Amino acid sequence: MATFQLSLTSPEKLLFEEQVDQVDLPGAEGDLGVLAGHAPIVALLRPGLITASAGAERETFVVLGGIAEFSNERLTILAEFAAHIAELDVAELEARIAEMEEGLAGMPVSDELDRAVARLDHYKSIQASLAAATAF
């Protein structure tokens, strides 16, 4: 299978830079997969899981938003926050979810409330995905 270069960067460091076969991304408009030869694309990322595959090897990362650009057989991901799934502080994620839930209680009905609920849903989706991944 053809490969391409993946670079995943958070504000703190370069987390991953290798040749991969496929990358699955949590796009703001919906999940998407990238293979070698994909058309050039720029996509906003929502909170979720990124999975990079190279042969039988898979690496999974948690991102809390960012941007992905694919061109010239290179996928560059600039994440607001990113961590390898094995290094994620689950207690911190749960605390952030609780804080977001408390913040929703006093918000008036508005577009801002809708965005906050959607973001909370994304965080809860990450929490559920992590629970499923560790159940095996």
JSON list of C-alpha atoms in Angstrom, two decimals:
[
{"chain": "A", "resi": 1, "resn": "MET", "atom": "CA", "xyz": [0.00, 0.00, 0.00]},
{"chain": "A", "resi": 2, "resn": "ALA", "atom": "CA", "xyz": [1.22, 3.51, -0.80]},
{"chain": "A", "resi": 3, "resn": "THR", "atom": "CA", "xyz": [2.30, 5.65, 2.13]},
{"chain": "A", "resi": 4, "resn": "PHE", "atom": "CA", "xyz": [2.53, 9.34, 2.97]},
{"chain": "A", "resi": 5, "resn": "GLN", "atom": "CA", "xyz": [4.17, 11.45, 5.66]},
{"chain": "A", "resi": 6, "resn": "LEU", "atom": "CA", "xyz": [2.14, 12.33, 8.78]},
{"chain": "A", "resi": 7, "resn": "SER", "atom": "CA", "xyz": [3.20, 15.07, 11.20]},
{"chain": "A", "resi": 8, "resn": "LEU", "atom": "CA", "xyz": [1.12, 15.63, 14.33]},
{"chain": "A", "resi": 9, "resn": "THR", "atom": "CA", "xyz": [2.09, 18.67, 16.35]},
{"chain": "A", "resi": 10, "resn": "SER", "atom": "CA", "xyz": [0.65, 20.17, 19.53]},
{"chain": "A", "resi": 11, "resn": "PRO", "atom": "CA", "xyz": [1.72, 23.55, 20.96]},
{"chain": "A", "resi": 12, "resn": "GLU", "atom": "CA", "xyz": [4.08, 21.69, 23.30]},
{"chain": "A", "resi": 13, "resn": "LYS", "atom": "CA", "xyz": [5.86, 19.33, 20.88]},
{"chain": "A", "resi": 14, "resn": "LEU", "atom": "CA", "xyz": [5.97, 17.21, 17.76]},
{"chain": "A", "resi": 15, "resn": "LEU", "atom": "CA", "xyz": [4.08, 14.06, 18.81]},
{"chain": "A", "resi": 16, "resn": "PHE", "atom": "CA", "xyz": [4.36, 11.92, 15.72]},
{"chain": "A", "resi": 17, "resn": "GLU", "atom": "CA", "xyz": [6.17, 12.06, 12.39]},
{"chain": "A", "resi": 18, "resn": "GLU", "atom": "CA", "xyz": [6.28, 8.91, 10.28]},
{"chain": "A", "resi": 19, "resn": "GLN", "atom": "CA", "xyz": [5.19, 7.29, 7.03]},
{"chain": "A", "resi": 20, "resn": "VAL", "atom": "CA", "xyz": [1.65, 5.90, 7.29]},
{"chain": "A", "resi": 21, "resn": "ASP", "atom": "CA", "xyz": [-0.90, 4.11, 5.10]},
{"chain": "A", "resi": 22, "resn": "GLN", "atom": "CA", "xyz": [-4.04, 5.78, 6.45]},
{"chain": "A", "resi": 23, "resn": "VAL", "atom": "CA", "xyz": [-5.15, 8.39, 8.97]},
{"chain": "A", "resi": 24, "resn": "ASP", "atom": "CA", "xyz": [-8.68, 8.72, 10.35]},
{"chain": "A", "resi": 25, "resn": "LEU", "atom": "CA", "xyz": [-9.57, 12.21, 11.57]},
{"chain": "A", "resi": 26, "resn": "PRO", "atom": "CA", "xyz": [-12.42, 13.76, 13.58]},
{"chain": "A", "resi": 27, "resn": "GLY", "atom": "CA", "xyz": [-13.34, 16.55, 11.17]},
{"chain": "A", "resi": 28, "resn": "ALA", "atom": "CA", "xyz": [-15.59, 19.40, 12.24]},
{"chain": "A", "resi": 29, "resn": "GLU", "atom": "CA", "xyz": [-17.90, 18.49, 9.35]},
{"chain": "A", "resi": 30, "resn": "GLY", "atom": "CA", "xyz": [-17.67, 14.75, 10.08]},
{"chain": "A", "resi": 31, "resn": "ASP", "atom": "CA", "xyz": [-15.07, 12.01, 10.32]},
{"chain": "A", "resi": 32, "resn": "LEU", "atom": "CA", "xyz": [-12.77, 11.51, 7.37]},
{"chain": "A", "resi": 33, "resn": "GLY", "atom": "CA", "xyz": [-10.05, 9.13, 6.26]},
{"chain": "A", "resi": 34, "resn": "VAL", "atom": "CA", "xyz": [-6.92, 10.10, 4.36]},
{"chain": "A", "resi": 35, "resn": "LEU", "atom": "CA", "xyz": [-4.98, 7.73, 2.11]},
{"chain": "A", "resi": 36, "resn": "ALA", "atom": "CA", "xyz": [-2.00, 8.34, -0.17]},
{"chain": "A", "resi": 37, "resn": "GLY", "atom": "CA", "xyz": [-3.14, 10.18, -3.28]},
{"chain": "A", "resi": 38, "resn": "HIS", "atom": "CA", "xyz": [-5.97, 11.99, -1.48]},
{"chain": "A", "resi": 39, "resn": "ALA", "atom": "CA", "xyz": [-6.97, 15.30, -3.02]},
{"chain": "A", "resi": 40, "resn": "PRO", "atom": "CA", "xyz": [-5.48, 18.34, -1.29]},
{"chain": "A", "resi": 41, "resn": "ILE", "atom": "CA", "xyz": [-7.67, 19.31, 1.66]},
{"chain": "A", "resi": 42, "resn": "VAL", "atom": "CA", "xyz": [-7.73, 21.59, 4.68]},
{"chain": "A", "resi": 43, "resn": "ALA", "atom": "CA", "xyz": [-10.08, 20.53, 7.47]},
{"chain": "A", "resi": 44, "resn": "LEU", "atom": "CA", "xyz": [-10.95, 21.88, 10.89]},
{"chain": "A", "resi": 45, "resn": "LEU", "atom": "CA", "xyz": [-10.78, 19.23, 13.60]},
{"chain": "A", "resi": 46, "resn": "ARG", "atom": "CA", "xyz": [-13.22, 18.75, 16.45]},
{"chain": "A", "resi": 47, "resn": "PRO", "atom": "CA", "xyz": [-12.31, 17.00, 19.70]},
{"chain": "A", "resi": 48, "resn": "GLY", "atom": "CA", "xyz": [-11.87, 13.31, 19.03]},
{"chain": "A", "resi": 49, "resn": "LEU", "atom": "CA", "xyz": [-9.48, 10.49, 18.21]},
{"chain": "A", "resi": 50, "resn": "ILE", "atom": "CA", "xyz": [-6.93, 10.38, 15.40]},
{"chain": "A", "resi": 51, "resn": "THR", "atom": "CA", "xyz": [-5.83, 6.92, 14.30]},
{"chain": "A", "resi": 52, "resn": "ALA", "atom": "CA", "xyz": [-2.72, 6.50, 12.15]},
{"chain": "A", "resi": 53, "resn": "SER", "atom": "CA", "xyz": [-2.12, 3.11, 10.51]},
{"chain": "A", "resi": 54, "resn": "ALA", "atom": "CA", "xyz": [1.10, 1.78, 9.00]},
{"chain": "A", "resi": 55, "resn": "GLY", "atom": "CA", "xyz": [0.73, -1.86, 8.02]},
{"chain": "A", "resi": 56, "resn": "ALA", "atom": "CA", "xyz": [-0.44, -3.75, 11.10]},
{"chain": "A", "resi": 57, "resn": "GLU", "atom": "CA", "xyz": [0.71, -0.96, 13.47]},
{"chain": "A", "resi": 58, "resn": "ARG", "atom": "CA", "xyz": [-1.84, 1.58, 14.76]},
{"chain": "A", "resi": 59, "resn": "GLU", "atom": "CA", "xyz": [-1.24, 4.68, 16.84]},
{"chain": "A", "resi": 60, "resn": "THR", "atom": "CA", "xyz": [-4.14, 6.54, 18.43]},
{"chain": "A", "resi": 61, "resn": "PHE", "atom": "CA", "xyz": [-4.07, 10.13, 19.65]},
{"chain": "A", "resi": 62, "resn": "VAL", "atom": "CA", "xyz": [-6.62, 12.34, 21.38]},
{"chain": "A", "resi": 63, "resn": "VAL", "atom": "CA", "xyz": [-7.02, 15.87, 19.98]},
{"chain": "A", "resi": 64, "resn": "LEU", "atom": "CA", "xyz": [-9.16, 18.70, 21.29]},
{"chain": "A", "resi": 65, "resn": "GLY", "atom": "CA", "xyz": [-9.44, 20.55, 18.02]},
{"chain": "A", "resi": 66, "resn": "GLY", "atom": "CA", "xyz": [-7.07, 21.95, 15.44]},
{"chain": "A", "resi": 67, "resn": "ILE", "atom": "CA", "xyz": [-6.50, 21.92, 11.71]},
{"chain": "A", "resi": 68, "resn": "ALA", "atom": "CA", "xyz": [-5.31, 19.29, 9.23]},
{"chain": "A", "resi": 69, "resn": "GLU", "atom": "CA", "xyz": [-3.83, 19.93, 5.80]},
{"chain": "A", "resi": 70, "resn": "PHE", "atom": "CA", "xyz": [-3.06, 17.29, 3.19]},
{"chain": "A", "resi": 71, "resn": "SER", "atom": "CA", "xyz": [-1.03, 18.17, 0.10]},
{"chain": "A", "resi": 72, "resn": "ASN", "atom": "CA", "xyz": [1.97, 16.79, -1.77]},
{"chain": "A", "resi": 73, "resn": "GLU", "atom": "CA", "xyz": [1.66, 13.39, -0.03]},
{"chain": "A", "resi": 74, "resn": "ARG", "atom": "CA", "xyz": [2.03, 14.97, 3.41]},
{"chain": "A", "resi": 75, "resn": "LEU", "atom": "CA", "xyz": [-0.60, 15.33, 6.14]},
{"chain": "A", "resi": 76, "resn": "THR", "atom": "CA", "xyz": [0.17, 18.03, 8.68]},
{"chain": "A", "resi": 77, "resn": "ILE", "atom": "CA", "xyz": [-1.98, 18.24, 11.79]},
{"chain": "A", "resi": 78, "resn": "LEU", "atom": "CA", "xyz": [-1.69, 21.26, 14.07]},
{"chain": "A", "resi": 79, "resn": "ALA", "atom": "CA", "xyz": [-3.68, 20.41, 17.19]},
{"chain": "A", "resi": 80, "resn": "GLU", "atom": "CA", "xyz": [-4.84, 22.75, 19.95]},
{"chain": "A", "resi": 81, "resn": "PHE", "atom": "CA", "xyz": [-4.05, 19.87, 22.32]},
{"chain": "A", "resi": 82, "resn": "ALA", "atom": "CA", "xyz": [-2.91, 16.36, 21.48]},
{"chain": "A", "resi": 83, "resn": "ALA", "atom": "CA", "xyz": [-1.72, 13.35, 23.46]},
{"chain": "A", "resi": 84, "resn": "HIS", "atom": "CA", "xyz": [-1.05, 9.72, 22.73]},
{"chain": "A", "resi": 85, "resn": "ILE", "atom": "CA", "xyz": [-3.99, 7.71, 24.05]},
{"chain": "A", "resi": 86, "resn": "ALA", "atom": "CA", "xyz": [-1.70, 5.92, 26.53]},
{"chain": "A", "resi": 87, "resn": "GLU", "atom": "CA", "xyz": [-0.47, 9.24, 27.95]},
{"chain": "A", "resi": 88, "resn": "LEU", "atom": "CA", "xyz": [-3.82, 11.01, 28.30]},
{"chain": "A", "resi": 89, "resn": "ASP", "atom": "CA", "xyz": [-4.74, 12.09, 31.82]},
{"chain": "A", "resi": 90, "resn": "VAL", "atom": "CA", "xyz": [-8.26, 10.64, 32.04]},
{"chain": "A", "resi": 91, "resn": "ALA", "atom": "CA", "xyz": [-8.92, 12.33, 35.39]},
{"chain": "A", "resi": 92, "resn": "GLU", "atom": "CA", "xyz": [-8.18, 15.72, 33.79]},
{"chain": "A", "resi": 93, "resn": "LEU", "atom": "CA", "xyz": [-10.57, 14.92, 30.93]},
{"chain": "A", "resi": 94, "resn": "GLU", "atom": "CA", "xyz": [-13.30, 13.94, 33.40]},
{"chain": "A", "resi": 95, "resn": "ALA", "atom": "CA", "xyz": [-12.70, 17.13, 35.40]},
{"chain": "A", "resi": 96, "resn": "ARG", "atom": "CA", "xyz": [-12.99, 19.21, 32.23]},
{"chain": "A", "resi": 97, "resn": "ILE", "atom": "CA", "xyz": [-16.29, 17.48, 31.36]},
{"chain": "A", "resi": 98, "resn": "ALA", "atom": "CA", "xyz": [-17.66, 18.16, 34.86]},
{"chain": "A", "resi": 99, "resn": "GLU", "atom": "CA", "xyz": [-16.60, 21.80, 34.59]},
{"chain": "A", "resi": 100, "resn": "MET", "atom": "CA", "xyz": [-18.31, 22.13, 31.21]},
{"chain": "A", "resi": 101, "resn": "GLU", "atom": "CA", "xyz": [-21.52, 20.56, 32.57]},
{"chain": "A", "resi": 102, "resn": "GLU", "atom": "CA", "xyz": [-21.56, 23.03, 35.46]},
{"chain": "A", "resi": 103, "resn": "GLY", "atom": "CA", "xyz": [-21.05, 25.92, 33.06]},
{"chain": "A", "resi": 104, "resn": "LEU", "atom": "CA", "xyz": [-24.05, 24.87, 30.98]},
{"chain": "A", "resi": 105, "resn": "ALA", "atom": "CA", "xyz": [-26.42, 25.06, 33.94]},
{"chain": "A", "resi": 106, "resn": "GLY", "atom": "CA", "xyz": [-26.56, 28.86, 34.01]},
{"chain": "A", "resi": 107, "resn": "MET", "atom": "CA", "xyz": [-26.34, 29.62, 30.30]},
{"chain": "A", "resi": 108, "resn": "PRO", "atom": "CA", "xyz": [-29.32, 31.20, 28.57]},
{"chain": "A", "resi": 109, "resn": "VAL", "atom": "CA", "xyz": [-30.66, 29.60, 25.40]},
{"chain": "A", "resi": 110, "resn": "SER", "atom": "CA", "xyz": [-28.47, 30.92, 22.59]},
{"chain": "A", "resi": 111, "resn": "ASP", "atom": "CA", "xyz": [-26.07, 29.97, 19.83]},
{"chain": "A", "resi": 112, "resn": "GLU", "atom": "CA", "xyz": [-23.31, 30.00, 22.44]},
{"chain": "A", "resi": 113, "resn": "LEU", "atom": "CA", "xyz": [-25.22, 27.38, 24.46]},
{"chain": "A", "resi": 114, "resn": "ASP", "atom": "CA", "xyz": [-25.60, 25.24, 21.33]},
{"chain": "A", "resi": 115, "resn": "ARG", "atom": "CA", "xyz": [-21.83, 25.40, 20.68]},
{"chain": "A", "resi": 116, "resn": "ALA", "atom": "CA", "xyz": [-21.06, 24.58, 24.32]},
{"chain": "A", "resi": 117, "resn": "VAL", "atom": "CA", "xyz": [-23.39, 21.56, 24.26]},
{"chain": "A", "resi": 118, "resn": "ALA", "atom": "CA", "xyz": [-21.81, 20.34, 21.00]},
{"chain": "A", "resi": 119, "resn": "ARG", "atom": "CA", "xyz": [-18.31, 20.68, 22.48]},
{"chain": "A", "resi": 120, "resn": "LEU", "atom": "CA", "xyz": [-19.39, 18.83, 25.62]},
{"chain": "A", "resi": 121, "resn": "ASP", "atom": "CA", "xyz": [-20.81, 16.05, 23.43]},
{"chain": "A", "resi": 122, "resn": "HIS", "atom": "CA", "xyz": [-17.44, 15.76, 21.65]},
{"chain": "A", "resi": 123, "resn": "TYR", "atom": "CA", "xyz": [-15.61, 15.47, 24.98]},
{"chain": "A", "resi": 124, "resn": "LYS", "atom": "CA", "xyz": [-18.06, 12.82, 26.17]},
{"chain": "A", "resi": 125, "resn": "SER", "atom": "CA", "xyz": [-17.53, 10.98, 22.89]},
{"chain": "A", "resi": 126, "resn": "ILE", "atom": "CA", "xyz": [-13.78, 10.92, 23.60]},
{"chain": "A", "resi": 127, "resn": "GLN", "atom": "CA", "xyz": [-14.50, 9.63, 27.11]},
{"chain": "A", "resi": 128, "resn": "ALA", "atom": "CA", "xyz": [-16.71, 6.84, 25.70]},
{"chain": "A", "resi": 129, "resn": "SER", "atom": "CA", "xyz": [-14.12, 5.93, 23.06]},
{"chain": "A", "resi": 130, "resn": "LEU", "atom": "CA", "xyz": [-11.42, 5.71, 25.72]},
{"chain": "A", "resi": 131, "resn": "ALA", "atom": "CA", "xyz": [-13.62, 3.51, 27.89]},
{"chain": "A", "resi": 132, "resn": "ALA", "atom": "CA", "xyz": [-14.27, 1.20, 24.93]},
{"chain": "A", "resi": 133, "resn": "ALA", "atom": "CA", "xyz": [-10.57, 1.08, 24.02]},
{"chain": "A", "resi": 134, "resn": "THR", "atom": "CA", "xyz": [-9.53, 0.11, 27.54]},
{"chain": "A", "resi": 135, "resn": "ALA", "atom": "CA", "xyz": [-12.28, -2.48, 27.94]},
{"chain": "A", "resi": 136, "resn": "PHE", "atom": "CA", "xyz": [-10.30, -4.98, 25.82]}
]
